[in-house]
Amino acid sequence: MPVIGLGTWQLTKHTADTVLYAIELGYRLIDTSSDYRTQPGIGEAIKKSGIDREKLHITTKVEETDDAYKRMKSNLKELQLDYVDLMLIHRPPLFGAGEELWEGLIRAKEEGLVRDIGVSNYSISLIETLIYKSGEIPAVNQIEWSPFGHSRKMYDYCVEKGIVIQAYSPLTRTRRLNDITLKQIALKYGKSTAQIMIRWSMQYGTVPIPKANQKAHLEEDLRVFDFEINEEDMATLTALNEHYSSLALGRLQYLKAI
Ligand SMILES: NC(=O)c1ccc[n+]([C@@H]2O[C@H](COP(=O)([O-])OP(=O)(O)OC[C@H]3O[C@@H](n4cnc5c(N)ncnc54)[C@H](OP(=O)(O)O)[C@@H]3O)[C@@H](O)[C@H]2O)c1
């Protein structure tokens, strides 16, 4: 899996052109979902780019109320693809761990419609339930993750199980970009606060998927491979943790059921 990706929630303006530009810049992982309404534009951009399909890593999702197998098929149709690299359960259903959805994804994987299957917004106990019931370990847990909201306990659990954490809203939807500590560290490295957040996520060992509509942002978010945050500054950034969530719900969802 590429070490950084492009988020596409709310990337509904000029989706195809923006994603095409992102692919040209070097983005190889693209995250979407049936409810983002960006799948048709992403499909168009992939076609236009002429890129070898094997070089891309496409993540999409099924909703908690879906028939997972059916949704898988319609996602592929919208994306104009034969397979996706990763399919996630977008969030746990109200009751249970989503066992039925998981069975649908397992079937899709067995039929070669998807390379890997995983979950999103899942707590440790919900992941444990899925594994216990099916014997299948999710490849990924896509969760909110930034210096202001993360969980060592979740990270250690995922490492132990071989689960990759995809870090969503890694820029806190811009809400914490002006934090004073973050700004001081950014100044020291001659980088933007967004670049520091992305680099922090990567160095922590997660795969950030920042979303950007603006070309300048798309470019900036990829310029994170020419510097390294030292150990002391990593610790300072990690200590900003307050289990903050930039989503309306206030606190990180995956911590609720731990
Ligand atoms: N699984 C889930 O439940 C879930 C939930 C939320 C998000 N996600 C995924 O994760 C992706 C990223 O999360 P997100 O979209 O919530 O938030 P985010 O990536 O933290 O923030 C996106 C915002 O940051 C701005 N931005 C991007 N680069 C910037 C830069 N260099 N400097 C300043 N601002 C910058 C963007 O502006 P412009 O667009 O104007 O460039 C946009 O307003 C989503 O798009 C989606 O694919 C998944």
Short mmCIF file of C-alpha atoms and ligand atoms in Angstrom, two decimals:
data_model
loop_
_atom_site.label_atom_id
_atom_site.label_comp_id
_atom_site.label_asym_id
_atom_site.label_seq_id
_atom_site.Cartn_x
_atom_site.Cartn_y
_atom_site.Cartn_z
CA MET A 1 0.00 0.00 0.00
CA PRO A 2 1.31 3.50 -0.80
CA VAL A 3 2.39 5.45 2.32
CA ILE A 4 0.09 8.40 1.59
CA GLY A 5 -3.24 8.73 -0.21
CA LEU A 6 -5.80 11.21 -1.46
CA GLY A 7 -9.10 11.57 0.41
CA THR A 8 -12.11 12.50 -1.71
CA TRP A 9 -14.90 13.32 0.74
CA GLN A 10 -16.39 16.63 -0.50
CA LEU A 11 -14.12 16.52 -3.53
CA THR A 12 -17.25 16.85 -5.61
CA LYS A 13 -16.15 19.97 -7.52
CA HIS A 14 -14.31 19.04 -10.73
CA THR A 15 -13.64 15.58 -9.32
CA ALA A 16 -12.24 14.03 -12.50
CA ASP A 17 -9.87 16.94 -13.25
CA THR A 18 -8.65 17.14 -9.66
CA VAL A 19 -8.04 13.40 -9.34
CA LEU A 20 -6.32 13.35 -12.73
CA TYR A 21 -4.03 16.16 -11.56
CA ALA A 22 -3.35 14.24 -8.33
CA ILE A 23 -2.41 11.10 -10.27
CA GLU A 24 -0.08 13.17 -12.46
CA LEU A 25 1.52 14.61 -9.33
CA GLY A 26 2.19 11.11 -7.99
CA TYR A 27 -0.76 10.20 -5.74
CA ARG A 28 -1.30 6.45 -6.07
CA LEU A 29 -3.78 5.68 -3.29
CA ILE A 30 -7.28 7.15 -3.71
CA ASP A 31 -9.92 6.83 -1.00
CA THR A 32 -13.61 7.01 -1.81
CA SER A 33 -16.99 5.64 -0.81
CA SER A 34 -20.37 5.10 -2.41
CA ASP A 35 -21.77 8.03 -0.42
CA TYR A 36 -19.02 10.54 -1.41
CA ARG A 37 -20.40 10.72 -4.96
CA THR A 38 -16.83 10.85 -6.29
CA GLN A 39 -16.59 7.33 -7.74
CA PRO A 40 -17.67 8.24 -11.31
CA GLY A 41 -15.15 11.13 -11.43
CA ILE A 42 -12.38 8.92 -10.08
CA GLY A 43 -13.18 6.28 -12.70
CA GLU A 44 -13.03 8.94 -15.41
CA ALA A 45 -9.69 10.27 -14.12
CA ILE A 46 -8.13 6.78 -14.03
CA LYS A 47 -9.21 6.18 -17.62
CA LYS A 48 -7.89 9.56 -18.79
CA SER A 49 -4.58 9.16 -16.97
CA GLY A 50 -3.70 6.02 -18.93
CA ILE A 51 -1.86 4.77 -15.83
CA ASP A 52 -1.26 1.05 -15.41
CA ARG A 53 -4.11 -0.09 -13.12
CA GLU A 54 -1.71 -2.17 -11.00
CA LYS A 55 0.10 1.03 -9.97
CA LEU A 56 -3.00 2.42 -8.26
CA HIS A 57 -4.49 1.51 -4.90
CA ILE A 58 -8.21 2.25 -4.75
CA THR A 59 -10.08 2.11 -1.45
CA THR A 60 -13.86 2.24 -1.31
CA LYS A 61 -16.54 1.39 1.24
CA VAL A 62 -19.93 -0.14 1.92
CA GLU A 63 -22.44 1.53 4.21
CA GLU A 64 -23.74 -0.15 7.34
CA THR A 65 -27.22 -0.57 5.86
CA ASP A 66 -26.01 -2.03 2.55
CA ASP A 67 -26.08 -5.50 1.09
CA ALA A 68 -22.26 -5.52 0.96
CA TYR A 69 -21.88 -7.81 -2.03
CA LYS A 70 -24.39 -5.85 -4.12
CA ARG A 71 -22.80 -2.54 -3.14
CA MET A 72 -19.40 -3.92 -4.06
CA LYS A 73 -20.69 -4.58 -7.58
CA SER A 74 -22.26 -1.12 -7.96
CA ASN A 75 -19.08 0.55 -6.65
CA LEU A 76 -17.07 -1.24 -9.32
CA LYS A 77 -19.53 -0.13 -11.97
CA GLU A 78 -19.31 3.51 -10.88
CA LEU A 79 -15.52 3.34 -10.79
CA GLN A 80 -15.42 1.51 -14.14
CA LEU A 81 -13.03 -1.02 -12.61
CA ASP A 82 -12.83 -4.83 -12.50
CA TYR A 83 -11.54 -4.85 -8.93
CA VAL A 84 -10.64 -2.51 -6.10
CA ASP A 85 -7.63 -2.90 -3.85
CA LEU A 86 -9.44 -2.38 -0.59
CA MET A 87 -13.08 -2.45 0.50
CA LEU A 88 -14.08 -1.28 3.98
CA ILE A 89 -17.18 -1.40 6.15
CA HIS A 90 -17.60 2.38 6.51
CA ARG A 91 -18.71 2.27 10.12
CA PRO A 92 -20.06 -0.37 12.50
CA PRO A 93 -23.84 -0.81 12.38
CA LEU A 94 -25.93 0.25 15.35
CA PHE A 95 -26.08 -3.30 16.66
CA GLY A 96 -23.49 -6.04 16.35
CA ALA A 97 -20.13 -5.93 14.62
CA GLY A 98 -21.42 -6.07 11.03
CA GLU A 99 -20.94 -9.82 10.62
CA GLU A 100 -23.30 -9.99 7.64
CA LEU A 101 -21.54 -7.14 5.86
CA TRP A 102 -18.23 -8.85 6.56
CA GLU A 103 -19.48 -12.11 5.01
CA GLY A 104 -20.43 -10.14 1.87
CA LEU A 105 -16.94 -8.66 1.66
CA ILE A 106 -15.33 -12.07 2.18
CA ARG A 107 -17.39 -13.39 -0.73
CA ALA A 108 -16.33 -10.45 -2.93
CA LYS A 109 -12.70 -11.14 -2.02
CA GLU A 110 -13.02 -14.83 -2.83
CA GLU A 111 -14.41 -13.87 -6.24
CA GLY A 112 -11.50 -11.51 -6.93
CA LEU A 113 -13.60 -8.32 -6.90
CA VAL A 114 -11.43 -6.90 -4.14
CA ARG A 115 -7.84 -7.61 -3.08
CA ASP A 116 -8.16 -6.79 0.62
CA ILE A 117 -11.04 -6.11 2.98
CA GLY A 118 -11.14 -4.04 6.13
CA VAL A 119 -13.12 -1.83 8.46
CA SER A 120 -13.45 1.82 9.41
CA ASN A 121 -14.29 3.48 12.73
CA TYR A 122 -14.05 0.10 14.47
CA SER A 123 -13.06 -0.28 18.11
CA ILE A 124 -10.74 -3.09 19.22
CA SER A 125 -13.62 -5.10 20.67
CA LEU A 126 -15.64 -4.89 17.43
CA ILE A 127 -12.62 -6.03 15.38
CA GLU A 128 -12.15 -8.89 17.84
CA THR A 129 -15.77 -9.94 17.32
CA LEU A 130 -15.37 -10.00 13.53
CA ILE A 131 -12.18 -12.06 13.77
CA TYR A 132 -13.74 -14.48 16.27
CA LYS A 133 -16.84 -15.02 14.11
CA SER A 134 -15.13 -15.30 10.69
CA GLY A 135 -11.46 -16.08 11.26
CA GLU A 136 -10.67 -13.26 8.81
CA ILE A 137 -8.48 -10.41 10.10
CA PRO A 138 -9.27 -7.00 8.57
CA ALA A 139 -6.34 -5.68 6.51
CA VAL A 140 -7.08 -2.08 7.52
CA ASN A 141 -8.88 -0.01 10.14
CA GLN A 142 -9.48 3.46 8.68
CA ILE A 143 -9.87 5.83 11.60
CA GLU A 144 -9.54 9.49 12.49
CA TRP A 145 -5.92 10.18 13.35
CA SER A 146 -3.98 13.38 13.95
CA PRO A 147 -1.58 14.69 16.62
CA PHE A 148 -4.71 15.97 18.42
CA GLY A 149 -6.62 12.69 18.29
CA HIS A 150 -5.05 9.23 18.25
CA SER A 151 -4.69 6.12 20.40
CA ARG A 152 -1.52 4.22 21.31
CA LYS A 153 -3.65 1.31 22.47
CA MET A 154 -5.31 1.03 19.05
CA TYR A 155 -1.97 1.39 17.27
CA ASP A 156 -0.32 -1.36 19.34
CA TYR A 157 -3.30 -3.67 18.81
CA CYS A 158 -3.19 -3.10 15.03
CA VAL A 159 0.56 -3.74 14.87
CA GLU A 160 0.09 -6.99 16.81
CA LYS A 161 -2.61 -8.15 14.36
CA GLY A 162 -0.89 -6.86 11.22
CA ILE A 163 -3.68 -4.31 10.58
CA VAL A 164 -2.73 -1.10 8.76
CA ILE A 165 -4.19 2.12 10.13
CA GLN A 166 -5.33 4.51 7.41
CA ALA A 167 -5.44 7.96 9.03
CA TYR A 168 -8.47 9.97 7.99
CA SER A 169 -8.97 13.69 8.61
CA PRO A 170 -5.19 13.89 9.19
CA LEU A 171 -5.41 17.68 8.86
CA THR A 172 -8.29 17.91 11.36
CA ARG A 173 -10.34 19.33 8.48
CA THR A 174 -8.09 22.44 8.94
CA ARG A 175 -9.49 23.09 12.44
CA ARG A 176 -6.17 22.79 14.30
CA LEU A 177 -3.77 24.04 11.59
CA ASN A 178 -3.07 27.18 13.62
CA ASP A 179 -2.15 25.46 16.86
CA ILE A 180 0.79 27.32 18.39
CA THR A 181 2.99 24.25 19.12
CA LEU A 182 2.37 22.93 15.62
CA LYS A 183 3.27 26.33 14.16
CA GLN A 184 6.53 26.50 16.12
CA ILE A 185 7.58 23.06 14.89
CA ALA A 186 6.56 23.90 11.30
CA LEU A 187 8.67 27.08 11.43
CA LYS A 188 11.68 25.11 12.64
CA TYR A 189 11.52 22.71 9.66
CA GLY A 190 10.55 25.36 7.11
CA LYS A 191 7.34 23.43 6.40
CA SER A 192 3.62 24.17 6.64
CA THR A 193 1.59 22.94 9.60
CA ALA A 194 -0.30 20.64 7.19
CA GLN A 195 2.98 19.05 6.08
CA ILE A 196 4.03 18.52 9.70
CA MET A 197 0.73 16.76 10.49
CA ILE A 198 1.04 14.50 7.43
CA ARG A 199 4.69 13.69 8.15
CA TRP A 200 3.87 13.00 11.83
CA SER A 201 1.19 10.49 10.74
CA MET A 202 3.59 8.73 8.38
CA GLN A 203 6.43 8.57 10.91
CA TYR A 204 4.03 7.24 13.56
CA GLY A 205 3.37 4.34 11.20
CA THR A 206 -0.03 5.13 9.74
CA VAL A 207 -1.12 5.93 6.18
CA PRO A 208 -2.57 9.47 6.01
CA ILE A 209 -5.20 10.25 3.36
CA PRO A 210 -5.51 14.07 3.31
CA LYS A 211 -8.18 15.53 1.06
CA ALA A 212 -7.41 18.57 -1.10
CA ASN A 213 -9.37 20.28 -3.83
CA GLN A 214 -6.88 23.07 -4.43
CA LYS A 215 -3.89 22.34 -6.66
CA ALA A 216 -1.51 24.16 -4.30
CA HIS A 217 -2.70 21.92 -1.43
CA LEU A 218 -2.38 18.74 -3.51
CA GLU A 219 1.21 19.68 -4.32
CA GLU A 220 2.09 20.75 -0.77
CA ASP A 221 0.68 17.60 0.81
CA LEU A 222 3.03 15.42 -1.26
CA ARG A 223 6.14 17.43 -0.39
CA VAL A 224 6.71 15.49 2.82
CA PHE A 225 9.52 13.18 1.75
CA ASP A 226 12.43 15.63 1.94
CA PHE A 227 12.60 16.01 5.72
CA GLU A 228 12.28 14.01 8.93
CA ILE A 229 10.79 15.10 12.25
CA ASN A 230 13.28 14.33 15.02
CA GLU A 231 12.42 12.15 18.00
CA GLU A 232 11.90 15.03 20.42
CA ASP A 233 9.53 16.88 18.10
CA MET A 234 7.66 13.64 17.32
CA ALA A 235 7.12 13.24 21.09
CA THR A 236 5.95 16.86 21.43
CA LEU A 237 3.46 16.40 18.58
CA THR A 238 2.25 13.05 19.93
CA ALA A 239 1.68 14.67 23.34
CA LEU A 240 -0.83 17.09 21.77
CA ASN A 241 -3.28 14.18 21.96
CA GLU A 242 -6.63 15.03 23.54
CA HIS A 243 -8.63 12.36 21.67
CA TYR A 244 -9.92 15.24 19.60
CA SER A 245 -12.26 14.54 16.70
CA SER A 246 -12.88 17.08 13.94
CA LEU A 247 -16.16 15.32 13.14
CA ALA A 248 -19.33 16.69 14.71
CA LEU A 249 -19.35 13.89 17.28
CA GLY A 250 -16.57 15.45 19.39
CA ARG A 251 -14.57 12.42 20.50
CA LEU A 252 -12.85 9.72 18.46
CA GLN A 253 -15.52 7.18 17.54
CA TYR A 254 -13.30 4.11 17.75
CA LEU A 255 -12.48 4.82 21.40
CA LYS A 256 -16.10 4.74 22.50
CA ALA A 257 -16.38 0.97 22.68
CA ILE A 258 -12.84 0.15 23.83
N1 LIG B 1 -13.93 6.40 6.99
C1 LIG B 1 -14.51 7.50 7.44
O1 LIG B 1 -15.48 7.46 8.21
C2 LIG B 1 -13.95 8.83 7.01
C3 LIG B 1 -14.34 9.99 7.68
C4 LIG B 1 -13.79 11.20 7.29
C5 LIG B 1 -12.87 11.23 6.24
N2 LIG B 1 -12.52 10.09 5.58
C6 LIG B 1 -11.56 10.10 4.43
O2 LIG B 1 -10.40 10.82 4.79
C7 LIG B 1 -10.21 11.91 3.90
C8 LIG B 1 -9.53 13.07 4.58
O3 LIG B 1 -10.28 13.57 5.66
P1 LIG B 1 -11.15 14.93 5.62
O4 LIG B 1 -11.49 15.23 4.22
O5 LIG B 1 -12.24 14.77 6.61
O6 LIG B 1 -10.20 16.04 6.23
P2 LIG B 1 -8.67 16.51 6.09
O7 LIG B 1 -7.96 15.77 5.04
O8 LIG B 1 -8.14 16.51 7.47
O9 LIG B 1 -8.86 18.03 5.67
C9 LIG B 1 -9.32 18.44 4.41
C10 LIG B 1 -9.26 19.98 4.38
O10 LIG B 1 -7.88 20.37 4.48
C11 LIG B 1 -7.60 21.33 3.47
N3 LIG B 1 -6.20 21.18 3.10
C12 LIG B 1 -5.63 20.17 2.39
N4 LIG B 1 -4.30 20.37 2.27
C13 LIG B 1 -4.03 21.54 2.89
C14 LIG B 1 -2.85 22.29 3.08
N5 LIG B 1 -1.67 21.87 2.62
N6 LIG B 1 -2.93 23.47 3.77
C15 LIG B 1 -4.13 23.91 4.25
N7 LIG B 1 -5.29 23.23 4.10
C16 LIG B 1 -5.23 22.06 3.42
C17 LIG B 1 -8.55 21.02 2.34
O11 LIG B 1 -8.77 22.19 1.58
P3 LIG B 1 -9.11 22.19 -0.01
O12 LIG B 1 -10.03 21.05 -0.27
O13 LIG B 1 -9.74 23.52 -0.20
O14 LIG B 1 -7.83 22.05 -0.78
C18 LIG B 1 -9.80 20.59 3.11
O15 LIG B 1 -10.55 21.73 3.51
C19 LIG B 1 -11.62 12.19 3.39
O16 LIG B 1 -11.62 13.00 2.25
C20 LIG B 1 -12.13 10.79 3.19
O17 LIG B 1 -11.60 10.24 1.99
C21 LIG B 1 -13.04 8.87 5.96
#
